[in-house]
Amino acid sequence: MIVFFAFFGLSLQKKSAVAGFNDCIASVSLVTQNKSVECGGFVSGNVLFTVAHLFSYADLYNCSSADTVRSSYFNIPDGLFISVNGNMLKGSYVYIDIPTDTALIFLVGYSYPEILCSETQNLRSSFFAPAGTDDSYLEINCSGTVYCEGNKLISLDFTARKGLSGYPVFDDSGYVNAIICSYDKITGNTYAVPAETLRYVLNNALGSLYTNMFL
């Protein structure tokens, strides 16, 4: 009986930890003349983390402030819509890192709880990942890491539905450990950009911003 209630209490704690951060999960869409792309993301502090391939159809050269071969800042393109918990947010500029498939949208006038995992930890055996584009999350298994063109990705034993790129993957403490970026058509496994890569891109973005503004 004690074991049962201990397990039940832990299960409720896990569910509430994830549910508590639903207000920080974002829906992001980019509408151009030729294509409409929808992805997800999450907000930590004043930065929205999502995938770079969201901007594949945007004309970045019209609003770019640097070379777009690898990474750059650029102004918010027309047709970009950001929604968090039903509220439309405004961004000031975007930083993309193409090799890691990571994009950061810096927000204007918003500050959310810091939910990006701040330390590189031993890889957990399970995570919470989105079941669909609603608020439901599944506890799924992690099958380790893979490297794609030199970039580390977390491999998850489930097949993400279309449109889930950019959505966060939580640990049982409610912190984001990765964002979904792709899946393997052969194995059905889903791949996610780990938090350590997201922090790396964020540090590069802040360093680039400082250089452009003050040097």
PDB file of C-alpha atoms in Angstrom:
ATOM      1  CA  MET A   1       0.000   0.000   0.000  1.00  0.00           C
ATOM      2  CA  ILE A   2       2.836   2.413   0.813  1.00  0.00           C
ATOM      3  CA  VAL A   3       4.584   1.629  -2.461  1.00  0.00           C
ATOM      4  CA  PHE A   4       1.357   2.255  -4.354  1.00  0.00           C
ATOM      5  CA  PHE A   5       0.791   5.706  -2.897  1.00  0.00           C
ATOM      6  CA  ALA A   6       4.431   6.633  -3.317  1.00  0.00           C
ATOM      7  CA  PHE A   7       4.263   5.723  -7.010  1.00  0.00           C
ATOM      8  CA  PHE A   8       0.911   7.444  -7.427  1.00  0.00           C
ATOM      9  CA  GLY A   9       2.224  10.606  -5.788  1.00  0.00           C
ATOM     10  CA  LEU A  10       5.291  10.597  -8.014  1.00  0.00           C
ATOM     11  CA  SER A  11       3.107  10.149 -11.090  1.00  0.00           C
ATOM     12  CA  LEU A  12       0.976  13.149 -10.117  1.00  0.00           C
ATOM     13  CA  GLN A  13       4.094  15.192  -9.463  1.00  0.00           C
ATOM     14  CA  LYS A  14       5.448  14.430 -12.925  1.00  0.00           C
ATOM     15  CA  LYS A  15       2.189  15.349 -14.624  1.00  0.00           C
ATOM     16  CA  SER A  16       1.848  18.603 -12.688  1.00  0.00           C
ATOM     17  CA  ALA A  17       5.483  19.531 -13.360  1.00  0.00           C
ATOM     18  CA  VAL A  18       4.896  19.335 -17.109  1.00  0.00           C
ATOM     19  CA  ALA A  19       1.425  20.855 -17.034  1.00  0.00           C
ATOM     20  CA  GLY A  20       2.756  23.828 -15.057  1.00  0.00           C
ATOM     21  CA  PHE A  21       4.811  24.998 -18.025  1.00  0.00           C
ATOM     22  CA  ASN A  22       2.103  24.803 -20.691  1.00  0.00           C
ATOM     23  CA  ASP A  23       1.937  28.594 -20.543  1.00  0.00           C
ATOM     24  CA  CYS A  24       5.472  28.732 -21.957  1.00  0.00           C
ATOM     25  CA  ILE A  25       4.839  26.473 -24.968  1.00  0.00           C
ATOM     26  CA  ALA A  26       4.569  28.433 -28.208  1.00  0.00           C
ATOM     27  CA  SER A  27       2.912  27.961 -31.567  1.00  0.00           C
ATOM     28  CA  VAL A  28       4.889  29.586 -34.365  1.00  0.00           C
ATOM     29  CA  SER A  29       3.875  29.985 -37.999  1.00  0.00           C
ATOM     30  CA  LEU A  30       5.470  31.619 -40.999  1.00  0.00           C
ATOM     31  CA  VAL A  31       3.229  32.515 -43.920  1.00  0.00           C
ATOM     32  CA  THR A  32       4.852  33.430 -47.235  1.00  0.00           C
ATOM     33  CA  GLN A  33       3.511  33.776 -50.746  1.00  0.00           C
ATOM     34  CA  ASN A  34       4.432  30.189 -51.568  1.00  0.00           C
ATOM     35  CA  LYS A  35       4.219  28.295 -48.309  1.00  0.00           C
ATOM     36  CA  SER A  36       2.778  28.217 -44.819  1.00  0.00           C
ATOM     37  CA  VAL A  37       4.896  26.471 -42.171  1.00  0.00           C
ATOM     38  CA  GLU A  38       3.801  25.739 -38.602  1.00  0.00           C
ATOM     39  CA  CYS A  39       6.090  24.668 -35.773  1.00  0.00           C
ATOM     40  CA  GLY A  40       6.258  24.817 -32.018  1.00  0.00           C
ATOM     41  CA  GLY A  41       8.690  26.204 -29.506  1.00  0.00           C
ATOM     42  CA  PHE A  42       9.020  27.333 -25.927  1.00  0.00           C
ATOM     43  CA  VAL A  43       9.820  30.584 -24.159  1.00  0.00           C
ATOM     44  CA  SER A  44      12.490  30.809 -21.471  1.00  0.00           C
ATOM     45  CA  GLY A  45      13.164  34.297 -20.159  1.00  0.00           C
ATOM     46  CA  ASN A  46      12.643  36.616 -23.125  1.00  0.00           C
ATOM     47  CA  VAL A  47      13.761  34.148 -25.801  1.00  0.00           C
ATOM     48  CA  LEU A  48      11.620  31.780 -27.850  1.00  0.00           C
ATOM     49  CA  PHE A  49      13.489  28.631 -28.889  1.00  0.00           C
ATOM     50  CA  THR A  50      12.382  26.846 -32.056  1.00  0.00           C
ATOM     51  CA  VAL A  51      13.829  25.162 -35.173  1.00  0.00           C
ATOM     52  CA  ALA A  52      15.707  26.935 -37.953  1.00  0.00           C
ATOM     53  CA  HIS A  53      13.906  25.050 -40.734  1.00  0.00           C
ATOM     54  CA  LEU A  54      10.791  27.065 -39.861  1.00  0.00           C
ATOM     55  CA  PHE A  55      12.447  29.842 -41.899  1.00  0.00           C
ATOM     56  CA  SER A  56      13.327  27.686 -44.913  1.00  0.00           C
ATOM     57  CA  TYR A  57      10.857  29.537 -47.138  1.00  0.00           C
ATOM     58  CA  ALA A  58      11.481  33.052 -45.791  1.00  0.00           C
ATOM     59  CA  ASP A  59      13.346  35.581 -47.910  1.00  0.00           C
ATOM     60  CA  LEU A  60      16.031  36.168 -45.307  1.00  0.00           C
ATOM     61  CA  TYR A  61      18.264  38.241 -47.547  1.00  0.00           C
ATOM     62  CA  ASN A  62      15.730  41.056 -47.528  1.00  0.00           C
ATOM     63  CA  CYS A  63      15.958  41.370 -43.750  1.00  0.00           C
ATOM     64  CA  SER A  64      19.339  39.865 -42.921  1.00  0.00           C
ATOM     65  CA  SER A  65      22.058  41.668 -41.033  1.00  0.00           C
ATOM     66  CA  ALA A  66      24.766  39.057 -41.543  1.00  0.00           C
ATOM     67  CA  ASP A  67      25.791  36.033 -43.584  1.00  0.00           C
ATOM     68  CA  THR A  68      23.054  33.377 -43.596  1.00  0.00           C
ATOM     69  CA  VAL A  69      25.311  30.474 -44.620  1.00  0.00           C
ATOM     70  CA  ARG A  70      25.810  29.393 -41.018  1.00  0.00           C
ATOM     71  CA  SER A  71      24.171  31.761 -38.571  1.00  0.00           C
ATOM     72  CA  SER A  72      22.965  35.321 -38.412  1.00  0.00           C
ATOM     73  CA  TYR A  73      20.631  37.856 -36.929  1.00  0.00           C
ATOM     74  CA  PHE A  74      17.824  39.184 -39.033  1.00  0.00           C
ATOM     75  CA  ASN A  75      14.743  41.283 -38.503  1.00  0.00           C
ATOM     76  CA  ILE A  76      11.374  39.647 -37.976  1.00  0.00           C
ATOM     77  CA  PRO A  77      10.115  38.652 -41.442  1.00  0.00           C
ATOM     78  CA  ASP A  78       6.612  39.486 -42.594  1.00  0.00           C
ATOM     79  CA  GLY A  79       4.149  36.691 -41.974  1.00  0.00           C
ATOM     80  CA  LEU A  80       5.696  35.435 -38.719  1.00  0.00           C
ATOM     81  CA  PHE A  81       3.099  34.797 -36.012  1.00  0.00           C
ATOM     82  CA  ILE A  82       3.888  33.768 -32.431  1.00  0.00           C
ATOM     83  CA  SER A  83       1.266  32.614 -29.954  1.00  0.00           C
ATOM     84  CA  VAL A  84       1.749  31.528 -26.323  1.00  0.00           C
ATOM     85  CA  ASN A  85      -1.278  30.415 -24.343  1.00  0.00           C
ATOM     86  CA  GLY A  86      -3.540  32.186 -26.822  1.00  0.00           C
ATOM     87  CA  ASN A  87      -1.660  35.486 -26.634  1.00  0.00           C
ATOM     88  CA  MET A  88       0.085  36.912 -29.692  1.00  0.00           C
ATOM     89  CA  LEU A  89       3.679  37.910 -28.963  1.00  0.00           C
ATOM     90  CA  LYS A  90       5.941  40.363 -30.752  1.00  0.00           C
ATOM     91  CA  GLY A  91       9.542  39.609 -31.623  1.00  0.00           C
ATOM     92  CA  SER A  92      12.376  42.075 -32.193  1.00  0.00           C
ATOM     93  CA  TYR A  93      14.784  39.914 -34.182  1.00  0.00           C
ATOM     94  CA  VAL A  94      15.709  36.324 -34.939  1.00  0.00           C
ATOM     95  CA  TYR A  95      18.998  34.471 -34.669  1.00  0.00           C
ATOM     96  CA  ILE A  96      19.383  31.238 -36.609  1.00  0.00           C
ATOM     97  CA  ASP A  97      22.053  28.563 -36.511  1.00  0.00           C
ATOM     98  CA  ILE A  98      21.520  26.414 -39.587  1.00  0.00           C
ATOM     99  CA  PRO A  99      23.837  23.447 -38.794  1.00  0.00           C
ATOM    100  CA  THR A 100      22.135  22.772 -35.460  1.00  0.00           C
ATOM    101  CA  ASP A 101      18.645  23.577 -36.820  1.00  0.00           C
ATOM    102  CA  THR A 102      18.114  26.068 -34.011  1.00  0.00           C
ATOM    103  CA  ALA A 103      16.389  29.454 -34.136  1.00  0.00           C
ATOM    104  CA  LEU A 104      15.997  32.003 -31.364  1.00  0.00           C
ATOM    105  CA  ILE A 105      13.321  34.682 -31.481  1.00  0.00           C
ATOM    106  CA  PHE A 106      14.017  37.523 -29.058  1.00  0.00           C
ATOM    107  CA  LEU A 107      10.767  38.904 -27.688  1.00  0.00           C
ATOM    108  CA  VAL A 108       9.742  42.463 -26.901  1.00  0.00           C
ATOM    109  CA  GLY A 109       8.227  43.235 -23.492  1.00  0.00           C
ATOM    110  CA  TYR A 110       7.898  39.664 -22.255  1.00  0.00           C
ATOM    111  CA  SER A 111       9.695  37.670 -19.578  1.00  0.00           C
ATOM    112  CA  TYR A 112       8.808  34.068 -18.761  1.00  0.00           C
ATOM    113  CA  PRO A 113      10.194  31.591 -16.210  1.00  0.00           C
ATOM    114  CA  GLU A 114      13.589  30.139 -17.064  1.00  0.00           C
ATOM    115  CA  ILE A 115      12.764  26.565 -18.020  1.00  0.00           C
ATOM    116  CA  LEU A 116      15.702  25.645 -20.245  1.00  0.00           C
ATOM    117  CA  CYS A 117      17.786  23.035 -18.447  1.00  0.00           C
ATOM    118  CA  SER A 118      20.827  24.976 -17.243  1.00  0.00           C
ATOM    119  CA  GLU A 119      23.311  22.149 -16.833  1.00  0.00           C
ATOM    120  CA  THR A 120      24.475  19.263 -18.981  1.00  0.00           C
ATOM    121  CA  GLN A 121      23.281  16.173 -17.147  1.00  0.00           C
ATOM    122  CA  ASN A 122      23.569  12.452 -17.643  1.00  0.00           C
ATOM    123  CA  LEU A 123      21.063  11.391 -20.264  1.00  0.00           C
ATOM    124  CA  ARG A 124      17.800  10.268 -18.707  1.00  0.00           C
ATOM    125  CA  SER A 125      16.009   7.079 -19.731  1.00  0.00           C
ATOM    126  CA  SER A 126      12.658   8.786 -20.237  1.00  0.00           C
ATOM    127  CA  PHE A 127      11.181  12.171 -21.048  1.00  0.00           C
ATOM    128  CA  PHE A 128       7.823  13.804 -21.644  1.00  0.00           C
ATOM    129  CA  ALA A 129       7.150  14.606 -25.299  1.00  0.00           C
ATOM    130  CA  PRO A 130       4.083  16.080 -27.040  1.00  0.00           C
ATOM    131  CA  ALA A 131       1.451  13.639 -28.239  1.00  0.00           C
ATOM    132  CA  GLY A 132       0.000  16.210 -30.616  1.00  0.00           C
ATOM    133  CA  THR A 133      -0.311  19.941 -31.062  1.00  0.00           C
ATOM    134  CA  ASP A 134      -2.594  20.192 -28.015  1.00  0.00           C
ATOM    135  CA  ASP A 135      -1.504  20.182 -24.361  1.00  0.00           C
ATOM    136  CA  SER A 136      -1.196  16.394 -23.990  1.00  0.00           C
ATOM    137  CA  TYR A 137       2.213  14.883 -23.293  1.00  0.00           C
ATOM    138  CA  LEU A 138       3.417  11.281 -23.303  1.00  0.00           C
ATOM    139  CA  GLU A 139       6.138   9.693 -21.221  1.00  0.00           C
ATOM    140  CA  ILE A 140       8.504   8.237 -23.803  1.00  0.00           C
ATOM    141  CA  ASN A 141      11.832   6.394 -23.729  1.00  0.00           C
ATOM    142  CA  CYS A 142      15.196   7.754 -24.753  1.00  0.00           C
ATOM    143  CA  SER A 143      17.372   5.410 -26.818  1.00  0.00           C
ATOM    144  CA  GLY A 144      20.582   7.440 -26.519  1.00  0.00           C
ATOM    145  CA  THR A 145      22.266   9.956 -28.778  1.00  0.00           C
ATOM    146  CA  VAL A 146      23.170  10.128 -32.455  1.00  0.00           C
ATOM    147  CA  TYR A 147      25.330  12.497 -34.477  1.00  0.00           C
ATOM    148  CA  CYS A 148      24.072  14.101 -37.674  1.00  0.00           C
ATOM    149  CA  GLU A 149      26.706  16.025 -39.631  1.00  0.00           C
ATOM    150  CA  GLY A 150      28.688  16.423 -36.416  1.00  0.00           C
ATOM    151  CA  ASN A 151      25.757  17.679 -34.349  1.00  0.00           C
ATOM    152  CA  LYS A 152      24.559  15.758 -31.300  1.00  0.00           C
ATOM    153  CA  LEU A 153      20.873  14.790 -31.197  1.00  0.00           C
ATOM    154  CA  ILE A 154      18.791  12.909 -28.639  1.00  0.00           C
ATOM    155  CA  SER A 155      17.013   9.832 -30.028  1.00  0.00           C
ATOM    156  CA  LEU A 156      13.481   9.235 -28.701  1.00  0.00           C
ATOM    157  CA  ASP A 157      11.498   6.014 -29.108  1.00  0.00           C
ATOM    158  CA  PHE A 158       8.346   7.492 -30.602  1.00  0.00           C
ATOM    159  CA  THR A 159       7.279   8.999 -33.906  1.00  0.00           C
ATOM    160  CA  ALA A 160       6.412  12.681 -33.656  1.00  0.00           C
ATOM    161  CA  ARG A 161       3.454  13.840 -35.681  1.00  0.00           C
ATOM    162  CA  LYS A 162       3.825  16.363 -38.454  1.00  0.00           C
ATOM    163  CA  GLY A 163       3.964  19.917 -37.147  1.00  0.00           C
ATOM    164  CA  LEU A 164       5.708  19.059 -33.860  1.00  0.00           C
ATOM    165  CA  SER A 165       9.122  20.412 -34.848  1.00  0.00           C
ATOM    166  CA  GLY A 166      10.301  22.865 -32.216  1.00  0.00           C
ATOM    167  CA  TYR A 167       8.074  21.566 -29.428  1.00  0.00           C
ATOM    168  CA  PRO A 168       9.881  21.036 -26.111  1.00  0.00           C
ATOM    169  CA  VAL A 169      10.819  17.737 -24.486  1.00  0.00           C
ATOM    170  CA  PHE A 170      10.628  17.895 -20.672  1.00  0.00           C
ATOM    171  CA  ASP A 171      12.262  15.955 -17.885  1.00  0.00           C
ATOM    172  CA  ASP A 172      10.294  14.973 -14.778  1.00  0.00           C
ATOM    173  CA  SER A 173      11.300  18.215 -13.047  1.00  0.00           C
ATOM    174  CA  GLY A 174       9.532  20.278 -15.703  1.00  0.00           C
ATOM    175  CA  TYR A 175      12.660  21.628 -17.403  1.00  0.00           C
ATOM    176  CA  VAL A 176      13.207  21.550 -21.148  1.00  0.00           C
ATOM    177  CA  ASN A 177      15.944  19.120 -22.167  1.00  0.00           C
ATOM    178  CA  ALA A 178      15.498  19.342 -25.946  1.00  0.00           C
ATOM    179  CA  ILE A 179      13.301  20.457 -28.844  1.00  0.00           C
ATOM    180  CA  ILE A 180      12.002  18.102 -31.515  1.00  0.00           C
ATOM    181  CA  CYS A 181      13.616  18.594 -34.908  1.00  0.00           C
ATOM    182  CA  SER A 182      13.125  15.497 -37.117  1.00  0.00           C
ATOM    183  CA  TYR A 183      12.374  11.787 -37.269  1.00  0.00           C
ATOM    184  CA  ASP A 184      13.779   8.700 -38.965  1.00  0.00           C
ATOM    185  CA  LYS A 185      11.378   7.310 -41.574  1.00  0.00           C
ATOM    186  CA  ILE A 186      12.996   3.864 -41.324  1.00  0.00           C
ATOM    187  CA  THR A 187      13.098   3.357 -37.540  1.00  0.00           C
ATOM    188  CA  GLY A 188      10.299   5.755 -36.601  1.00  0.00           C
ATOM    189  CA  ASN A 189      12.505   7.352 -33.952  1.00  0.00           C
ATOM    190  CA  THR A 190      12.274  11.067 -33.319  1.00  0.00           C
ATOM    191  CA  TYR A 191      15.347  13.265 -32.939  1.00  0.00           C
ATOM    192  CA  ALA A 192      15.667  16.326 -30.725  1.00  0.00           C
ATOM    193  CA  VAL A 193      18.201  19.142 -30.327  1.00  0.00           C
ATOM    194  CA  PRO A 194      19.549  18.880 -26.739  1.00  0.00           C
ATOM    195  CA  ALA A 195      19.540  21.705 -24.207  1.00  0.00           C
ATOM    196  CA  GLU A 196      23.339  21.975 -24.288  1.00  0.00           C
ATOM    197  CA  THR A 197      23.142  22.885 -27.986  1.00  0.00           C
ATOM    198  CA  LEU A 198      20.367  25.401 -27.324  1.00  0.00           C
ATOM    199  CA  ARG A 199      22.523  27.053 -24.662  1.00  0.00           C
ATOM    200  CA  TYR A 200      25.504  27.060 -27.030  1.00  0.00           C
ATOM    201  CA  VAL A 201      23.486  28.831 -29.737  1.00  0.00           C
ATOM    202  CA  LEU A 202      22.089  31.299 -27.196  1.00  0.00           C
ATOM    203  CA  ASN A 203      25.589  32.202 -25.989  1.00  0.00           C
ATOM    204  CA  ASN A 204      26.735  32.712 -29.582  1.00  0.00           C
ATOM    205  CA  ALA A 205      23.688  34.869 -30.290  1.00  0.00           C
ATOM    206  CA  LEU A 206      24.292  37.082 -27.265  1.00  0.00           C
ATOM    207  CA  GLY A 207      27.985  37.388 -28.110  1.00  0.00           C
ATOM    208  CA  SER A 208      27.186  38.336 -31.697  1.00  0.00           C
ATOM    209  CA  LEU A 209      24.637  40.885 -30.536  1.00  0.00           C
ATOM    210  CA  TYR A 210      27.180  42.468 -28.167  1.00  0.00           C
ATOM    211  CA  THR A 211      29.766  42.648 -30.952  1.00  0.00           C
ATOM    212  CA  ASN A 212      27.329  44.250 -33.401  1.00  0.00           C
ATOM    213  CA  MET A 213      26.060  46.802 -30.887  1.00  0.00           C
ATOM    214  CA  PHE A 214      29.129  47.864 -28.942  1.00  0.00           C
ATOM    215  CA  LEU A 215      32.246  47.111 -31.006  1.00  0.00           C
TER     216      LEU A 215
END
